[in-house]
PDB file of C-alpha atoms and ligand atoms in Angstrom:
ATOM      1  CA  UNK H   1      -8.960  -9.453   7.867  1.00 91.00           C
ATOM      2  CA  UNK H   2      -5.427 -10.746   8.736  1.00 96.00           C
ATOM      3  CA  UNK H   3      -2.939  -8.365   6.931  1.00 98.00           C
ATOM      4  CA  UNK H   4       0.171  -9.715   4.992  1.00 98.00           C
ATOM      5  CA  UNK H   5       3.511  -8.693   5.582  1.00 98.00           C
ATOM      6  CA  UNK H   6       6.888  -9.170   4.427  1.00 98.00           C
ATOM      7  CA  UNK H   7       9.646  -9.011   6.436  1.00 98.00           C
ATOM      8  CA  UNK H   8      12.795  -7.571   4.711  1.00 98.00           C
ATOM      9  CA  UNK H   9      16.838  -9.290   6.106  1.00 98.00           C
ATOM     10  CA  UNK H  10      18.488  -6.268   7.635  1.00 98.00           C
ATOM     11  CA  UNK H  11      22.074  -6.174   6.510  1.00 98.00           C
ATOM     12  CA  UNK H  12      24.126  -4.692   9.454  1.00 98.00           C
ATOM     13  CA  UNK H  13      27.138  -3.741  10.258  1.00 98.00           C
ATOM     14  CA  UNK H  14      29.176  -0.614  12.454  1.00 98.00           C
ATOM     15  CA  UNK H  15      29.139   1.178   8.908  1.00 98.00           C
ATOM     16  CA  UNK H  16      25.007   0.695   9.018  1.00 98.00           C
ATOM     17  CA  UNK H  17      22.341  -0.504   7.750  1.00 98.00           C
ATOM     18  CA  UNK H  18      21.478  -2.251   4.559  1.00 98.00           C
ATOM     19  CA  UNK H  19      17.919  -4.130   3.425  1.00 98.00           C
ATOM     20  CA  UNK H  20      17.248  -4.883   0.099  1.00 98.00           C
ATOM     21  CA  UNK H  21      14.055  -5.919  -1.836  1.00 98.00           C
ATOM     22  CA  UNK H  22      14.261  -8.584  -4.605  1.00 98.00           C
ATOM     23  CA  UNK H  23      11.018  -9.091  -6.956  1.00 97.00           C
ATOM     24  CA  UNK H  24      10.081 -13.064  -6.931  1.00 96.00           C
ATOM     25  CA  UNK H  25      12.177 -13.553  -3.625  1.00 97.00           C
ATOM     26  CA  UNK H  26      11.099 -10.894  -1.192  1.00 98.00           C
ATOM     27  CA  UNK H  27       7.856  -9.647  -2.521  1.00 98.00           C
ATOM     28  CA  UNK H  28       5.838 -11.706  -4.968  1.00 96.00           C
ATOM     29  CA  UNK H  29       5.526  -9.560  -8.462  1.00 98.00           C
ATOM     30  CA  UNK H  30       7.476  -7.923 -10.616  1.00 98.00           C
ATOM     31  CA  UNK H  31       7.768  -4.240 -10.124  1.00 98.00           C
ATOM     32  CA  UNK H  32       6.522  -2.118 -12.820  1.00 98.00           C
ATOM     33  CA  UNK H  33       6.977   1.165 -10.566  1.00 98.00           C
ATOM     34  CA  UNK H  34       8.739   2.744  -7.083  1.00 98.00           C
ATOM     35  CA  UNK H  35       6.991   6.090  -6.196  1.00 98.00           C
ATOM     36  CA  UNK H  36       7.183   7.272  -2.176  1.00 98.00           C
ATOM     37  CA  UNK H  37       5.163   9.695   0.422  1.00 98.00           C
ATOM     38  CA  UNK H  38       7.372  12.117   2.107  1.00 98.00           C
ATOM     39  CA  UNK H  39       6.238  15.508   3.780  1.00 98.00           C
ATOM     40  CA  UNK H  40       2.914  14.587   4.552  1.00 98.00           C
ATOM     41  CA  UNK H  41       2.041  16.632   7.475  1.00 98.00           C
ATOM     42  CA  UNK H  42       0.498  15.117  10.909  1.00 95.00           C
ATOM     43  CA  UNK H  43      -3.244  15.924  10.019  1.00 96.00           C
ATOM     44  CA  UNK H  44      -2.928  14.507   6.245  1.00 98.00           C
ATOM     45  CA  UNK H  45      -4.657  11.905   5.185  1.00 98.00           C
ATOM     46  CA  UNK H  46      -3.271   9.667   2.246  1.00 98.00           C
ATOM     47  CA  UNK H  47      -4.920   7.331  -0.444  1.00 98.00           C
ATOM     48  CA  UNK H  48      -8.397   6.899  -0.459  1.00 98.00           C
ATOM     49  CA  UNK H  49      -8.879   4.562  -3.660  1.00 98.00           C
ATOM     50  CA  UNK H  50      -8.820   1.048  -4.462  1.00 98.00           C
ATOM     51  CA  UNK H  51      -7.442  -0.647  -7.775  1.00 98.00           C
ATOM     52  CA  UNK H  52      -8.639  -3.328 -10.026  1.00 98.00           C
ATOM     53  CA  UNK H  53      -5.253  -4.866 -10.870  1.00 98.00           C
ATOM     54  CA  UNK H  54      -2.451  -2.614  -9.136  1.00 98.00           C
ATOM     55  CA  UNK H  55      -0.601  -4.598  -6.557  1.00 98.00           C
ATOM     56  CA  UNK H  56       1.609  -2.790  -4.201  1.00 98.00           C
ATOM     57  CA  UNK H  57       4.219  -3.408  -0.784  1.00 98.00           C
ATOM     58  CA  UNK H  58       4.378  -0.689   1.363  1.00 98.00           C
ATOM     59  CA  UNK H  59       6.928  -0.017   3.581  1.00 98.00           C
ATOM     60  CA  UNK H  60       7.850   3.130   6.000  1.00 98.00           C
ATOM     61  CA  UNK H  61      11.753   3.540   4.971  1.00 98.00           C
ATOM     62  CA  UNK H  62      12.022   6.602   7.257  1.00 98.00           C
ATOM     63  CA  UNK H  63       9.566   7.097  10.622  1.00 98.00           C
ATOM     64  CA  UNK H  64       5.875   5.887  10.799  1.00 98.00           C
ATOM     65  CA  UNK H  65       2.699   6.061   9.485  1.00 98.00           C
ATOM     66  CA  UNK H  66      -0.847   3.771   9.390  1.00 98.00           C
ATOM     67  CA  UNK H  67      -2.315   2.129   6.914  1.00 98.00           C
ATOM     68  CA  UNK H  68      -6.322   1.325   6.658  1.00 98.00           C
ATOM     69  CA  UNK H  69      -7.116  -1.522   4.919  1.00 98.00           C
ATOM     70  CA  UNK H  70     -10.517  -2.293   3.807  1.00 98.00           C
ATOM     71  CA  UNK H  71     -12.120  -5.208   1.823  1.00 98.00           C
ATOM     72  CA  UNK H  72     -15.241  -4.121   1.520  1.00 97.00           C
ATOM     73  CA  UNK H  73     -16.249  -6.499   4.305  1.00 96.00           C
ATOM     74  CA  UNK H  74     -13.750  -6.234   7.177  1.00 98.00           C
ATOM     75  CA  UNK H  75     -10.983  -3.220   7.679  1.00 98.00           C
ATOM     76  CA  UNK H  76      -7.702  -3.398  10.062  1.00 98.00           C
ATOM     77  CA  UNK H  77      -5.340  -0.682  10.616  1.00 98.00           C
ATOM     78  CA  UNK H  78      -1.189  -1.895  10.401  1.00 98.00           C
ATOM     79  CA  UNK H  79       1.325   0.217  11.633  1.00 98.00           C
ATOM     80  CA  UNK H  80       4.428   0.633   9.547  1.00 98.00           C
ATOM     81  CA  UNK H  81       7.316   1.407  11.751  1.00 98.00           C
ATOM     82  CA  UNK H  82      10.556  -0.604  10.121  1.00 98.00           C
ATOM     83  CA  UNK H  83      12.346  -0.181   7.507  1.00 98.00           C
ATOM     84  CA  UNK H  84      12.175  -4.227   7.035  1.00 98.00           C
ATOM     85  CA  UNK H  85       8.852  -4.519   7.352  1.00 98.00           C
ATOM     86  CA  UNK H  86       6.738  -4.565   4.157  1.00 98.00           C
ATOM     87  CA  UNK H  87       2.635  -4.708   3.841  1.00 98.00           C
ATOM     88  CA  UNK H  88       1.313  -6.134   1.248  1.00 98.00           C
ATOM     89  CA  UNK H  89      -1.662  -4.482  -0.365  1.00 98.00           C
ATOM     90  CA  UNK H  90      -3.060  -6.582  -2.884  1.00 98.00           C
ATOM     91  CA  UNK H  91      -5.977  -5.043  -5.911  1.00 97.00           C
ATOM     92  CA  UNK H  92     -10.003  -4.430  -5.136  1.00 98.00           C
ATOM     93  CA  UNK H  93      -8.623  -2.986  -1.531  1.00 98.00           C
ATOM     94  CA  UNK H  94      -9.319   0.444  -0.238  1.00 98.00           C
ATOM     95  CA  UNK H  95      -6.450   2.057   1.516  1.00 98.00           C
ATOM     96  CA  UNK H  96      -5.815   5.308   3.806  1.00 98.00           C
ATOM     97  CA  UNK H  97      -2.367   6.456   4.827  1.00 98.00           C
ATOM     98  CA  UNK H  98      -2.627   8.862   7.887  1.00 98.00           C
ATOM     99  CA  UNK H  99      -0.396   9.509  10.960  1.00 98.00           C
ATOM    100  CA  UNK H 100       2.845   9.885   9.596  1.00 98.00           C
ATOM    101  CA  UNK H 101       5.549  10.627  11.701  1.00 98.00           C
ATOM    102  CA  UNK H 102       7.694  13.829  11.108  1.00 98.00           C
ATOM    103  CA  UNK H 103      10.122  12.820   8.320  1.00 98.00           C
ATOM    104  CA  UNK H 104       8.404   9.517   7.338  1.00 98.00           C
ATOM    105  CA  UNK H 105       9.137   8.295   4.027  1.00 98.00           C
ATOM    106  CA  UNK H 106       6.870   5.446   2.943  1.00 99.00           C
ATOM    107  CA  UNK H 107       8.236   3.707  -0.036  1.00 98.00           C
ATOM    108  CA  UNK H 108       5.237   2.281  -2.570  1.00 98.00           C
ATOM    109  CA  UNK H 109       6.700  -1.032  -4.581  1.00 98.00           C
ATOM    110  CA  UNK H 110       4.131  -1.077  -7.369  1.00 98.00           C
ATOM    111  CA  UNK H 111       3.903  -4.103 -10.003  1.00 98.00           C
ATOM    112  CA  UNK H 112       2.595  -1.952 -12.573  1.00 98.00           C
ATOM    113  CA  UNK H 113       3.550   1.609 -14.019  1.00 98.00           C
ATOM    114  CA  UNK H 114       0.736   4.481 -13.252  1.00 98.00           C
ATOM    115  CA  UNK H 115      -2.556   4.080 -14.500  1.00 98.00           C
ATOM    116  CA  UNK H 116      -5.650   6.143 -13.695  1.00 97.00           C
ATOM    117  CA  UNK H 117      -8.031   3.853 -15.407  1.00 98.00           C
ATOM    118  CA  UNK H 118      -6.535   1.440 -12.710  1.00 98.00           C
ATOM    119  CA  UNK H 119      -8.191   3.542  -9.924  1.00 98.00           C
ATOM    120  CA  UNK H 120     -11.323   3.500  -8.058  1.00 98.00           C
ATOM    121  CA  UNK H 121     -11.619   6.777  -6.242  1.00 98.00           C
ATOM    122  CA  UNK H 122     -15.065   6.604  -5.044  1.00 98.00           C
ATOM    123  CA  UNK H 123     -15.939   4.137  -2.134  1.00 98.00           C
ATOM    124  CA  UNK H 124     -19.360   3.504  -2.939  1.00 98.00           C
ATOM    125  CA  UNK H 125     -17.683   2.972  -6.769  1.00 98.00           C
ATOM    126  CA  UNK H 126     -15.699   0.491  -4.724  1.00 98.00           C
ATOM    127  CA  UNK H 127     -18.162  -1.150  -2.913  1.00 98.00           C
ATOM    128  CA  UNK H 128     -20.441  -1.591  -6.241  1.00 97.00           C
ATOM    129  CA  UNK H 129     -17.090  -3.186  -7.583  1.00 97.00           C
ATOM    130  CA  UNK H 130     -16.523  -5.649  -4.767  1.00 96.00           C
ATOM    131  CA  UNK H 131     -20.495  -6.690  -4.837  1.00 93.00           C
ATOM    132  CA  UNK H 132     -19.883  -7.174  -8.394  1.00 90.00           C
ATOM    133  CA  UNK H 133     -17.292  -8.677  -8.481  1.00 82.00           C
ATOM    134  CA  UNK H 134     -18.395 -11.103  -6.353  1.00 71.00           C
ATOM    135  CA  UNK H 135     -21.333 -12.181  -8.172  1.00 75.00           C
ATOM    136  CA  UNK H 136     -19.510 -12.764 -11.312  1.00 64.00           C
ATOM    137  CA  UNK H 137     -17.330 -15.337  -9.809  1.00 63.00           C
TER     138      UNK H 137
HETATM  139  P1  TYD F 201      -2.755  10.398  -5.513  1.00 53.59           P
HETATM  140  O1  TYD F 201      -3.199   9.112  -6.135  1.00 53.59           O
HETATM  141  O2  TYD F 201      -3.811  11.419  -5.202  1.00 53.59           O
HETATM  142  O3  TYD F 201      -1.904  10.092  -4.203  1.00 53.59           O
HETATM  143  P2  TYD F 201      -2.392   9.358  -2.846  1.00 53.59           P
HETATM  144  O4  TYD F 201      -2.532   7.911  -3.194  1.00 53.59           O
HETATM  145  O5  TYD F 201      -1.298   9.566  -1.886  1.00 53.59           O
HETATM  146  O6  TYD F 201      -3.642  10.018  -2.408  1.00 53.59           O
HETATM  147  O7  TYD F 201      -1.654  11.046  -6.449  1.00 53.59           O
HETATM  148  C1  TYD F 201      -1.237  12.362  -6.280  1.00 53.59           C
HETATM  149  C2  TYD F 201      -0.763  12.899  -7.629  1.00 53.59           C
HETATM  150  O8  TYD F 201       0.390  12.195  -8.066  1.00 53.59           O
HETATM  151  C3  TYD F 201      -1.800  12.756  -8.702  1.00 53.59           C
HETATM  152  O9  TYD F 201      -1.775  13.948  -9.474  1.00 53.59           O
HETATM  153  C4  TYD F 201      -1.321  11.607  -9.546  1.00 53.59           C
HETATM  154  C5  TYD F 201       0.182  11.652  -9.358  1.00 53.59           C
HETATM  155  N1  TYD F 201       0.830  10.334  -9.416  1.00 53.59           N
HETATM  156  C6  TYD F 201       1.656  10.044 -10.480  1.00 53.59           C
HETATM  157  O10 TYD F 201       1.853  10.854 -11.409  1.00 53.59           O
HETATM  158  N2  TYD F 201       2.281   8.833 -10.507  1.00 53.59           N
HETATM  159  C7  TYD F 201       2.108   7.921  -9.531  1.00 53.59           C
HETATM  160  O11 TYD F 201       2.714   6.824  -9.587  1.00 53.59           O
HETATM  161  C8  TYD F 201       1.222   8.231  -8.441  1.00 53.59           C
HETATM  162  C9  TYD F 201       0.984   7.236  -7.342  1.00 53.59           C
HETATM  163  C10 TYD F 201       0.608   9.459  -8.436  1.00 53.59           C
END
């Protein structure tokens, strides 16, 4: 599975650094919510879920971390190491956040505000959904 990315115009100058994210010209949905990952120690391990509609860019603001991606089929693993640099995760996709940097910040653009009915926690839950899916289409 080829991963998508956006790739955020750094704004810089000897003041610093400046990149900002515009929803229907940098990243392709409106967002409905911001919410970020910060402290996460070395060992942690982030995310484990899918969602049904929820689509989200990630982006490491501060640091590092990895993202798993898995379709139910195929799974890649993306570092996130710029600021500019945003992954898109799209819905029915599990994810795992792990190996974050000390310090890392990663920013979560979200086109829709928080919903736990949204969620699929389980993976074998998310594998039934795929396979259905699937066969409904
Ligand atoms: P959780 O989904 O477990 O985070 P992660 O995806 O990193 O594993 O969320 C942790 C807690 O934060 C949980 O109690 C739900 C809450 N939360 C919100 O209230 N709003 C949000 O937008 C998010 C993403 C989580």
């Amino acid at each position: 599975m080829e991963p998508k990315f956006y790739h955020f115009t750094e704004h810089g100058d000897p003041r610093g650094k400046l990149a900002a994210v515009e929803p229907g010209k940098d990243i392709p949905f409106p967002i409905g919510r911001v919410y970020y990952l910060y402290e996460v120690g070395p060992d942690q391990r982030r995310g484990f879920h899918a969602h049904k509609k929820l689509e989200q860019v990630l982006l490491c603001v501060h640091g590092s971390c990895k993202v798993l991606l898995d379709d139910g089929r195929e799974k890649c693993t993306v570092t996130l190491d710029s600021p500019t640099l945003g992954l898109y995760v799209g819905n029915a996709m599990w994810r795992e956040m792990f190996d974050f940097s000390p310090g890392a910040v990663l920013l979560v653009l979200a086109s829709e505000p928080y919903t736990e009915a949204d969620y699929i926690r389980n993976y074998e839950d998310f594998l039934n959904y795929i396979n259905h899916r699937e066969e409904q289409a």
